[in-house]
Structure formats: structure tokens, C-alpha cells
């Protein structure tokens, strides 16, 4: 068997042979929604673009090689990839999910529960007793998301996945934050890996997309069936553009992470800062697990200021860093999860998940780290003069 190719090679080598008409090294955009048949009885590989699209296939091929998947589906958003995973379940099935999962995932699962379509149990994935108690209820699906968002706690994927599979559950991991450049959930025993390609995989903050990939071929067929039945597939244009963004993913992740590590260490030293959550800091409670499970700590940081009343002023003084939700793009973004990304989660659920009302989350971008630190620094200085004034 050939050694697996490295991510930089996978994304650079994504199909210079795919242009049969003119041999361009960039795969063409096949915008056509329908394709000609040679005769009425022989279905061509590509017939109708909701069902199959050459551009989605090229993107999917690269994503599958990055994640070590047998196959999968490219969807029109991260949320539709999550919905696709849930469509695999029979009515009334139990889903065990992290209490601090992505706000949209929480909203989707809780909304389906409210309608009686499935049952949900949100647990602290780091709590062995709570997780084992949830498994004893024989869930049909266990949802993992690590590092968690916005607290960046680390779940032991291999441990949770093997227990969940032994209990008969399908195991899904949302791998949006770490990307396959830093974490490979299928290698750690998950059945499915989910992505919002809106984030780092595209990396340019200019489209929506998602993907759901499976380790086994049998699941791939079911994903294709449901995505076609429900119309969850992404557009050819978005797939083409996402593959373009993906070309630089490994380079961008290296750079984002190097800057994030510097910024996290710098914030950790600041007198105005109460707490910094970053898996690359030795003070992080899951530092050792993160070092074992991930090939790097990633580009996301969250932190709290000592003076909760200073948050609004701090945010308003930032000039280079934009106040916006989303993550993994070229630009550094800061957000207040309680009122922005996680507002779909009721305040009681936020409190239980440890999402403090004044917690701030930073997705570090491609700007020079010194410039980012200077921006944070001047905004923090303002907090101090405000406190003394
Ligand atoms: C953004 C995001 C999603 C949802 O993806 P969309 O593309 O916005 O639908 C799911 N999970 C995580 C971790 C995300 O960051």
C-alpha cells in the first residue's frame, strides 16, 4: 500500500487531469444543471446536478482523502450536513450531543426534539459518569465536537467513539474547528465526519457550504440517497470555489495557528484578562489530551476580561479586528458567543455549558500577529484608562 499523501500535496494535486476538453490544470466549472444521455436506457454518470455534480465530486474526493473517508456528500451549508446526518435516524431516536456544541447544531437538534422527531440528551462530554449514563439509554447517534466552541475543551474522541459504537450508536464528529490538517476523527473511530466548509476549508469568507463524509461505503450510499431526496447538495459554483480555497488550507492553518499561539500567550500575561482558553497553553485543563489527539492547537481562542463591564468598550475600540461571527477565514474576527453565535441556546443551557455572558471568542486570521497584538493592546489600554477615569 502507498503511504498516505500529505495535506499540502492532496490539495495541490486535486485533479489537473479533470479538463477533458482543453487540458487546463484547473478543473472547469460545470455549471450545467442537467447532462445529455446517449440513449434513454443508459443512465450516464452525471444526469442531474442536484443528484450528482462533477464539481462536487472533485471537492468531495479531496476532502475524503484529507479525512481518510470512503466517500461522502458536499452539502449547501454546515447545517445541511448536520441535518443530513440526523436524517439517517428513525423517528424518536435518541441523539446524545455535547451541551456546549455549536449553537446552530444545538438549535437544530433541540428543534427536532420539540417537534417529537427525535429525542435529545445534551451532556458534558468530559464527564465520564454523565456520558456513560447517556449511553445506557442506547442512543442511535452520538455527536462529538472537539475542540468545543467557544470554550475549546477537548473530548477524547477515541475513548468516546469506541464506547458509543459498542453501545450501537453511530458516531459523528464535527471537525470544522480543527480541520483535517489537525485532527482525523475517522482514524480515531468515528463513523462520520462533518464540516462547515464555510469556515477554514474555503477560508475566504465568501460562500456557504458543508460536507458529511463516511468511513464506510455502506453509509456513503445512504448519505447520497438522503441528500438527493432532500435536496441538500451544494451548488457546482460553491464546490468549484471551495476547492480553490482548499488549495491553501494547510498553509493557512500553519500561519493561523502560529499567530493564535502567540496571541494566546500574550493575552495570558495581561493584567486585564481573567482567563484564556487555548489548547496550546500548558495551563489549559486538556493540554495533554490536545497534544496527543491533535497535531496542533488550532486558531481559535476564547477569553474573559476581569472587568465584565469593560467588554463593550473593549470591542468598540478594536480597529483591525472585526466584531462578527464565523471563523476560520482570512480576517481576524471577535465575537461574544452568548449574544451572537450561541443565541439559539437558552440562557440556562448557556450557563450549564459554561458560556459566560461576557466570554469573548477570537478566530485568528492571516494578518501579521504583531499588528493583531497591537490592536488588542490599544483596546485593552482603553479598558484601564476607563476603569481609572
Ligand atoms: C459554522 C459552523 C457550523 C454550521 O455551518 P454553516 O456553514 O454556517 O451552516 C457547524 N459547526 C461548526 C463548528 C461551525 O463553526
Short mmCIF file of C-alpha atoms and ligand atoms in Angstrom, two decimals:
data_model
loop_
_atom_site.label_atom_id
_atom_site.label_comp_id
_atom_site.label_asym_id
_atom_site.label_seq_id
_atom_site.Cartn_x
_atom_site.Cartn_y
_atom_site.Cartn_z
CA UNK A 1 0.00 0.00 0.00
CA UNK A 2 1.15 3.51 -0.81
CA UNK A 3 1.86 5.88 2.07
CA UNK A 4 -0.95 8.44 2.50
CA UNK A 5 -0.20 11.74 0.78
CA UNK A 6 0.37 14.83 2.89
CA UNK A 7 -2.38 17.52 3.00
CA UNK A 8 -0.37 20.08 1.00
CA UNK A 9 0.04 17.51 -1.77
CA UNK A 10 -3.62 16.42 -1.68
CA UNK A 11 -4.95 19.94 -2.15
CA UNK A 12 -2.39 20.92 -4.80
CA UNK A 13 -2.92 17.71 -6.75
CA UNK A 14 -6.73 17.94 -6.82
CA UNK A 15 -7.15 16.98 -10.40
CA UNK A 16 -5.16 18.80 -13.08
CA UNK A 17 -6.44 15.94 -15.30
CA UNK A 18 -10.10 16.92 -14.92
CA UNK A 19 -10.45 19.13 -18.01
CA UNK A 20 -11.07 16.71 -20.88
CA UNK A 21 -11.87 19.48 -23.40
CA UNK A 22 -8.82 21.76 -23.12
CA UNK A 23 -6.48 20.17 -20.55
CA UNK A 24 -6.42 23.20 -18.28
CA UNK A 25 -4.74 22.37 -14.98
CA UNK A 26 -7.66 23.97 -13.09
CA UNK A 27 -10.78 21.81 -13.17
CA UNK A 28 -13.54 23.64 -15.09
CA UNK A 29 -16.76 24.81 -13.52
CA UNK A 30 -19.51 22.58 -14.91
CA UNK A 31 -22.43 24.92 -14.24
CA UNK A 32 -24.94 22.86 -16.21
CA UNK A 33 -27.85 21.60 -14.12
CA UNK A 34 -28.52 18.72 -16.49
CA UNK A 35 -26.48 16.41 -18.71
CA UNK A 36 -27.14 14.69 -22.05
CA UNK A 37 -27.91 10.97 -22.21
CA UNK A 38 -26.51 8.81 -25.05
CA UNK A 39 -29.69 6.76 -25.05
CA UNK A 40 -32.77 6.65 -22.84
CA UNK A 41 -31.89 3.34 -21.18
CA UNK A 42 -28.31 4.01 -20.10
CA UNK A 43 -28.07 6.43 -17.20
CA UNK A 44 -24.90 8.50 -17.54
CA UNK A 45 -22.61 9.06 -14.54
CA UNK A 46 -23.84 12.65 -14.42
CA UNK A 47 -27.51 13.21 -15.23
CA UNK A 48 -28.95 15.93 -13.00
CA UNK A 49 -26.90 18.23 -10.80
CA UNK A 50 -28.95 18.00 -7.63
CA UNK A 51 -28.11 14.30 -7.60
CA UNK A 52 -24.51 14.34 -8.87
CA UNK A 53 -22.16 17.09 -9.95
CA UNK A 54 -18.60 16.82 -11.27
CA UNK A 55 -17.53 19.87 -9.25
CA UNK A 56 -18.93 18.47 -6.01
CA UNK A 57 -17.24 15.16 -6.78
CA UNK A 58 -13.83 16.80 -7.23
CA UNK A 59 -14.18 18.67 -3.95
CA UNK A 60 -15.50 15.59 -2.18
CA UNK A 61 -12.60 13.48 -3.46
CA UNK A 62 -10.08 15.92 -1.96
CA UNK A 63 -11.99 16.18 1.34
CA UNK A 64 -12.23 12.39 1.59
CA UNK A 65 -8.51 11.97 1.02
CA UNK A 66 -7.81 14.61 3.69
CA UNK A 67 -10.12 12.90 6.21
CA UNK A 68 -9.46 9.27 5.24
CA UNK A 69 -13.11 8.75 4.25
CA UNK A 70 -14.59 6.22 1.81
CA UNK A 71 -16.88 8.89 0.39
CA UNK A 72 -19.46 11.45 1.28
CA UNK A 73 -21.64 14.32 0.24
CA UNK A 74 -20.92 18.01 -0.29
CA UNK A 75 -23.88 19.97 1.05
CA UNK A 76 -25.02 23.58 0.76
CA UNK A 77 -24.13 24.52 4.37
CA UNK A 78 -22.70 23.07 7.53
CA UNK A 79 -26.23 22.96 8.91
CA UNK A 80 -27.49 20.90 5.99
CA UNK A 81 -24.60 18.46 6.58
CA UNK A 82 -25.78 18.17 10.21
CA UNK A 83 -29.38 17.70 9.07
CA UNK A 84 -28.24 15.02 6.63
CA UNK A 85 -26.61 13.10 9.49
CA UNK A 86 -29.83 13.34 11.53
CA UNK A 87 -31.92 12.17 8.54
CA UNK A 88 -30.21 8.78 8.88
CA UNK A 89 -32.09 8.24 12.14
CA UNK A 90 -35.52 6.68 12.63
CA UNK A 91 -38.28 8.74 14.29
CA UNK A 92 -37.88 9.10 18.03
CA UNK A 93 -34.23 8.05 18.04
CA UNK A 94 -32.05 9.37 20.84
CA UNK A 95 -29.16 11.72 19.97
CA UNK A 96 -26.51 12.39 22.58
CA UNK A 97 -24.74 15.67 21.87
CA UNK A 98 -22.35 17.97 23.73
CA UNK A 99 -24.06 20.55 25.92
CA UNK A 100 -21.60 23.10 24.53
CA UNK A 101 -21.92 22.17 20.85
CA UNK A 102 -22.10 24.74 18.02
CA UNK A 103 -25.17 26.94 18.61
CA UNK A 104 -26.75 26.01 15.26
CA UNK A 105 -26.34 22.30 15.97
CA UNK A 106 -27.98 22.81 19.34
CA UNK A 107 -30.85 24.72 17.71
CA UNK A 108 -31.38 22.02 15.07
CA UNK A 109 -31.34 19.05 17.45
CA UNK A 110 -33.43 20.83 20.10
CA UNK A 111 -35.92 21.99 17.44
CA UNK A 112 -36.36 18.47 16.08
CA UNK A 113 -36.84 17.23 19.63
CA UNK A 114 -39.50 19.85 20.26
CA UNK A 115 -41.44 18.54 17.27
CA UNK A 116 -41.16 14.98 18.56
CA UNK A 117 -38.98 13.93 15.61
CA UNK A 118 -36.14 12.73 17.80
CA UNK A 119 -35.04 12.75 21.43
CA UNK A 120 -32.02 14.70 22.57
CA UNK A 121 -29.72 14.42 25.51
CA UNK A 122 -27.14 17.20 25.84
CA UNK A 123 -24.30 16.12 28.11
CA UNK A 124 -20.95 17.32 29.35
CA UNK A 125 -18.72 15.20 27.09
CA UNK A 126 -15.84 15.49 29.54
CA UNK A 127 -17.87 13.94 32.36
CA UNK A 128 -17.40 10.13 32.29
CA UNK A 129 -20.37 9.40 34.55
CA UNK A 130 -22.74 11.65 32.59
CA UNK A 131 -21.58 10.19 29.27
CA UNK A 132 -21.92 6.58 30.47
CA UNK A 133 -25.39 7.32 31.85
CA UNK A 134 -26.37 8.76 28.45
CA UNK A 135 -25.01 5.67 26.66
CA UNK A 136 -27.07 3.45 28.93
CA UNK A 137 -30.15 4.98 27.28
CA UNK A 138 -28.95 3.39 23.99
CA UNK A 139 -28.66 6.42 21.72
CA UNK A 140 -28.82 5.92 17.96
CA UNK A 141 -26.27 8.70 17.43
CA UNK A 142 -23.50 10.29 19.45
CA UNK A 143 -22.41 13.75 18.29
CA UNK A 144 -18.89 14.91 19.06
CA UNK A 145 -17.38 18.34 18.58
CA UNK A 146 -13.85 18.94 19.73
CA UNK A 147 -12.32 21.36 20.46
CA UNK A 148 -15.65 22.67 21.69
CA UNK A 149 -16.87 26.07 20.64
CA UNK A 150 -16.44 28.59 22.28
CA UNK A 151 -14.72 27.06 25.33
CA UNK A 152 -12.20 24.93 23.43
CA UNK A 153 -12.48 21.99 25.80
CA UNK A 154 -11.17 18.71 24.38
CA UNK A 155 -13.15 15.47 24.17
CA UNK A 156 -11.21 12.20 23.94
CA UNK A 157 -12.53 11.04 20.56
CA UNK A 158 -11.06 7.51 20.59
CA UNK A 159 -12.43 6.80 24.06
CA UNK A 160 -15.91 8.23 23.43
CA UNK A 161 -16.22 6.76 19.94
CA UNK A 162 -15.32 3.21 20.98
CA UNK A 163 -17.79 3.25 23.89
CA UNK A 164 -20.52 4.77 21.71
CA UNK A 165 -20.01 2.27 18.89
CA UNK A 166 -20.01 -0.61 21.38
CA UNK A 167 -23.39 0.70 22.59
CA UNK A 168 -24.66 0.58 18.98
CA UNK A 169 -24.59 4.31 18.20
CA UNK A 170 -23.42 5.99 15.02
CA UNK A 171 -20.66 8.43 15.92
CA UNK A 172 -20.43 11.80 14.16
CA UNK A 173 -17.67 14.34 14.70
CA UNK A 174 -17.98 17.99 13.70
CA UNK A 175 -14.40 18.62 12.59
CA UNK A 176 -14.91 22.23 11.46
CA UNK A 177 -12.64 23.85 14.05
CA UNK A 178 -9.54 21.65 13.87
CA UNK A 179 -9.86 20.81 10.13
CA UNK A 180 -8.35 17.55 8.82
CA UNK A 181 -4.96 19.29 8.95
CA UNK A 182 -5.04 18.98 12.75
CA UNK A 183 -7.43 16.14 13.62
CA UNK A 184 -8.66 12.95 11.90
CA UNK A 185 -11.86 11.73 13.64
CA UNK A 186 -12.39 8.75 11.30
CA UNK A 187 -8.95 7.40 12.21
CA UNK A 188 -9.99 7.73 15.87
CA UNK A 189 -13.07 5.54 15.42
CA UNK A 190 -15.89 7.86 14.29
CA UNK A 191 -18.31 6.76 11.56
CA UNK A 192 -18.98 10.18 10.09
CA UNK A 193 -17.12 13.46 9.95
CA UNK A 194 -18.98 16.70 9.36
CA UNK A 195 -17.73 20.09 8.14
CA UNK A 196 -18.91 23.59 7.67
CA UNK A 197 -16.76 24.32 4.61
CA UNK A 198 -17.94 27.92 5.07
CA UNK A 199 -15.13 28.21 7.59
CA UNK A 200 -11.45 27.31 7.24
CA UNK A 201 -11.80 24.86 4.35
CA UNK A 202 -12.95 27.59 1.98
CA UNK A 203 -11.18 30.14 4.16
CA UNK A 204 -12.18 33.26 2.24
CA UNK A 205 -15.48 34.08 3.96
CA UNK A 206 -17.36 34.29 0.67
CA UNK A 207 -19.65 31.26 0.50
CA UNK A 208 -21.67 28.71 2.46
CA UNK A 209 -21.04 25.02 2.26
CA UNK A 210 -20.75 21.80 4.18
CA UNK A 211 -19.72 18.19 3.89
CA UNK A 212 -20.57 14.90 5.54
CA UNK A 213 -18.09 12.10 4.95
CA UNK A 214 -18.25 8.45 5.99
CA UNK A 215 -15.60 5.91 6.83
CA UNK A 216 -17.58 3.01 5.29
CA UNK A 217 -19.02 2.72 1.80
CA UNK A 218 -22.36 1.43 3.13
CA UNK A 219 -23.02 4.73 4.90
CA UNK A 220 -21.93 6.74 1.84
CA UNK A 221 -24.76 5.23 -0.20
CA UNK A 222 -27.30 6.24 2.45
CA UNK A 223 -25.90 9.77 2.59
CA UNK A 224 -26.17 10.11 -1.19
CA UNK A 225 -29.73 8.82 -1.14
CA UNK A 226 -30.89 11.23 1.54
CA UNK A 227 -29.04 14.28 0.22
CA UNK A 228 -30.65 13.72 -3.19
CA UNK A 229 -34.08 13.04 -1.68
CA UNK A 230 -33.96 16.16 0.49
CA UNK A 231 -32.03 18.40 -1.93
CA UNK A 232 -29.22 19.18 0.47
CA UNK A 233 -26.41 19.15 -2.11
CA UNK A 234 -24.29 22.24 -2.68
CA UNK A 235 -24.04 24.16 -5.94
CA UNK A 236 -21.39 23.50 -8.58
CA UNK A 237 -20.18 27.10 -8.24
CA UNK A 238 -19.66 26.81 -4.49
CA UNK A 239 -17.88 23.47 -4.87
CA UNK A 240 -15.56 24.94 -7.52
CA UNK A 241 -14.78 27.95 -5.35
CA UNK A 242 -14.32 25.86 -2.20
CA UNK A 243 -11.76 23.68 -3.96
CA UNK A 244 -9.91 26.88 -4.88
CA UNK A 245 -9.90 27.94 -1.21
CA UNK A 246 -8.87 24.47 -0.11
CA UNK A 247 -5.64 24.69 -2.14
CA UNK A 248 -4.08 26.84 0.57
CA UNK A 249 -5.71 25.22 3.62
CA UNK A 250 -2.57 23.57 5.06
CA UNK A 251 -0.55 26.78 4.61
CA UNK A 252 -3.27 28.93 6.12
CA UNK A 253 -3.71 26.63 9.11
CA UNK A 254 0.03 26.74 9.85
CA UNK A 255 0.00 30.52 9.78
CA UNK A 256 -3.29 30.98 11.69
CA UNK A 257 -2.13 28.61 14.39
CA UNK A 258 1.31 30.22 14.79
CA UNK A 259 -0.36 33.62 15.28
CA UNK A 260 -3.02 32.19 17.62
CA UNK A 261 -0.36 30.59 19.83
CA UNK A 262 1.43 33.93 20.13
CA UNK A 263 -1.74 35.88 20.83
CA UNK A 264 -3.00 33.37 23.41
CA UNK A 265 0.32 33.53 25.30
CA UNK A 266 0.27 37.33 25.13
CA UNK A 267 -3.34 37.58 26.40
CA UNK A 268 -2.50 35.15 29.19
CA UNK A 269 0.09 37.63 30.53
CA UNK A 270 -2.23 40.64 30.52
CA UNK A 271 -3.47 42.02 33.84
CA UNK A 272 -6.89 42.92 32.32
CA UNK A 273 -7.55 39.30 31.30
CA UNK A 274 -9.22 36.90 33.70
CA UNK A 275 -8.86 33.68 31.75
CA UNK A 276 -7.64 32.45 28.35
CA UNK A 277 -8.93 29.24 26.78
CA UNK A 278 -6.47 27.87 24.22
CA UNK A 279 -5.50 24.19 24.00
CA UNK A 280 -1.88 25.12 23.26
CA UNK A 281 -1.39 26.81 26.64
CA UNK A 282 0.09 24.44 29.24
CA UNK A 283 -2.45 25.90 31.72
CA UNK A 284 -5.35 24.54 29.61
CA UNK A 285 -7.06 21.70 31.54
CA UNK A 286 -6.96 19.40 28.46
CA UNK A 287 -3.48 20.41 27.27
CA UNK A 288 -2.06 16.86 27.31
CA UNK A 289 -5.06 15.33 25.55
CA UNK A 290 -5.00 18.06 22.90
CA UNK A 291 -1.30 17.46 22.32
CA UNK A 292 -1.98 13.73 21.83
CA UNK A 293 -5.15 13.93 19.77
CA UNK A 294 -4.45 16.93 17.55
CA UNK A 295 -1.37 17.69 15.51
CA UNK A 296 -1.64 21.32 16.68
CA UNK A 297 -3.79 23.51 18.96
CA UNK A 298 -5.54 25.43 16.16
CA UNK A 299 -6.53 29.04 15.52
CA UNK A 300 -9.39 29.65 17.98
CA UNK A 301 -9.02 31.40 21.33
CA UNK A 302 -11.61 32.44 23.87
CA UNK A 303 -11.08 34.66 26.89
CA UNK A 304 -12.72 36.74 29.59
CA UNK A 305 -11.83 40.17 30.88
CA UNK A 306 -11.58 40.73 34.64
CA UNK A 307 -13.97 43.64 34.36
CA UNK A 308 -17.13 42.35 32.65
CA UNK A 309 -18.37 45.94 32.31
CA UNK A 310 -15.37 46.77 30.12
CA UNK A 311 -16.33 44.29 27.37
CA UNK A 312 -18.49 46.63 25.27
CA UNK A 313 -15.86 49.39 25.34
CA UNK A 314 -13.07 46.92 24.53
CA UNK A 315 -14.98 45.60 21.50
CA UNK A 316 -15.79 49.11 20.25
CA UNK A 317 -12.11 50.16 20.40
CA UNK A 318 -10.84 47.32 18.19
CA UNK A 319 -9.90 48.65 14.73
CA UNK A 320 -8.21 45.83 12.84
CA UNK A 321 -10.25 43.02 14.39
CA UNK A 322 -13.91 42.91 13.31
CA UNK A 323 -16.85 42.13 15.55
CA UNK A 324 -18.51 39.31 13.61
CA UNK A 325 -19.48 35.67 13.99
CA UNK A 326 -17.93 32.94 11.83
CA UNK A 327 -14.39 31.63 11.96
CA UNK A 328 -11.53 30.16 10.00
CA UNK A 329 -11.37 32.93 7.39
CA UNK A 330 -8.56 35.24 6.32
CA UNK A 331 -9.70 38.06 8.63
CA UNK A 332 -9.47 38.02 12.41
CA UNK A 333 -12.95 38.08 13.94
CA UNK A 334 -14.06 38.51 17.52
CA UNK A 335 -17.50 37.69 18.88
CA UNK A 336 -19.46 37.44 22.10
CA UNK A 337 -20.93 33.92 21.86
CA UNK A 338 -23.70 34.48 24.43
CA UNK A 339 -25.44 37.06 22.23
CA UNK A 340 -24.03 36.14 18.81
CA UNK A 341 -23.09 32.57 17.81
CA UNK A 342 -24.87 30.85 20.70
CA UNK A 343 -28.02 32.93 21.00
CA UNK A 344 -30.01 29.86 19.80
CA UNK A 345 -29.12 28.31 23.15
CA UNK A 346 -31.33 29.43 26.06
CA UNK A 347 -29.54 31.25 28.94
CA UNK A 348 -29.93 28.25 31.28
CA UNK A 349 -28.31 25.97 28.70
CA UNK A 350 -25.54 28.53 28.18
CA UNK A 351 -24.89 28.67 31.90
CA UNK A 352 -24.79 24.87 32.10
CA UNK A 353 -22.36 24.77 29.17
CA UNK A 354 -20.11 27.34 30.86
CA UNK A 355 -20.73 30.03 28.22
CA UNK A 356 -20.38 33.08 30.41
CA UNK A 357 -22.29 36.19 29.22
CA UNK A 358 -19.02 38.14 28.87
CA UNK A 359 -16.91 35.42 27.22
CA UNK A 360 -15.20 36.56 24.00
CA UNK A 361 -14.09 34.33 21.14
CA UNK A 362 -11.40 35.13 18.60
CA UNK A 363 -10.85 33.43 15.27
CA UNK A 364 -7.32 34.44 14.39
CA UNK A 365 -6.78 35.45 10.76
CA UNK A 366 -3.91 35.96 8.36
CA UNK A 367 -2.93 39.50 9.41
CA UNK A 368 0.52 39.97 10.90
CA UNK A 369 0.47 38.76 14.53
CA UNK A 370 2.28 41.92 15.73
CA UNK A 371 -0.44 44.08 14.21
CA UNK A 372 -3.16 41.97 15.83
CA UNK A 373 -1.44 42.19 19.22
CA UNK A 374 -1.11 45.97 18.80
CA UNK A 375 -4.84 46.22 18.12
CA UNK A 376 -5.76 44.10 21.16
CA UNK A 377 -3.26 46.05 23.24
CA UNK A 378 -4.68 49.52 22.45
CA UNK A 379 -8.22 48.24 23.09
CA UNK A 380 -7.16 46.79 26.47
CA UNK A 381 -5.32 50.00 27.42
CA UNK A 382 -8.63 51.78 26.92
CA UNK A 383 -10.23 49.45 29.49
CA UNK A 384 -7.64 50.51 32.04
CA UNK A 385 -7.99 54.26 31.49
CA UNK A 386 -11.77 53.80 31.60
CA UNK A 387 -11.51 51.97 34.96
CA UNK A 388 -9.23 54.64 36.46
CA UNK A 389 -11.16 57.56 34.93
C1 LIG B 1 -20.33 27.35 11.27
C2 LIG B 1 -20.39 26.03 11.94
C3 LIG B 1 -21.43 25.12 11.67
C4 LIG B 1 -22.56 25.46 10.73
O1 LIG B 1 -22.11 25.69 9.44
P1 LIG B 1 -22.83 26.69 8.39
O2 LIG B 1 -21.97 26.54 7.18
O3 LIG B 1 -22.85 28.04 8.98
O4 LIG B 1 -24.21 26.16 8.18
C5 LIG B 1 -21.39 23.91 12.32
N1 LIG B 1 -20.43 23.60 13.21
C6 LIG B 1 -19.42 24.44 13.49
C7 LIG B 1 -18.38 24.05 14.47
C8 LIG B 1 -19.37 25.69 12.87
O5 LIG B 1 -18.39 26.53 13.18
#
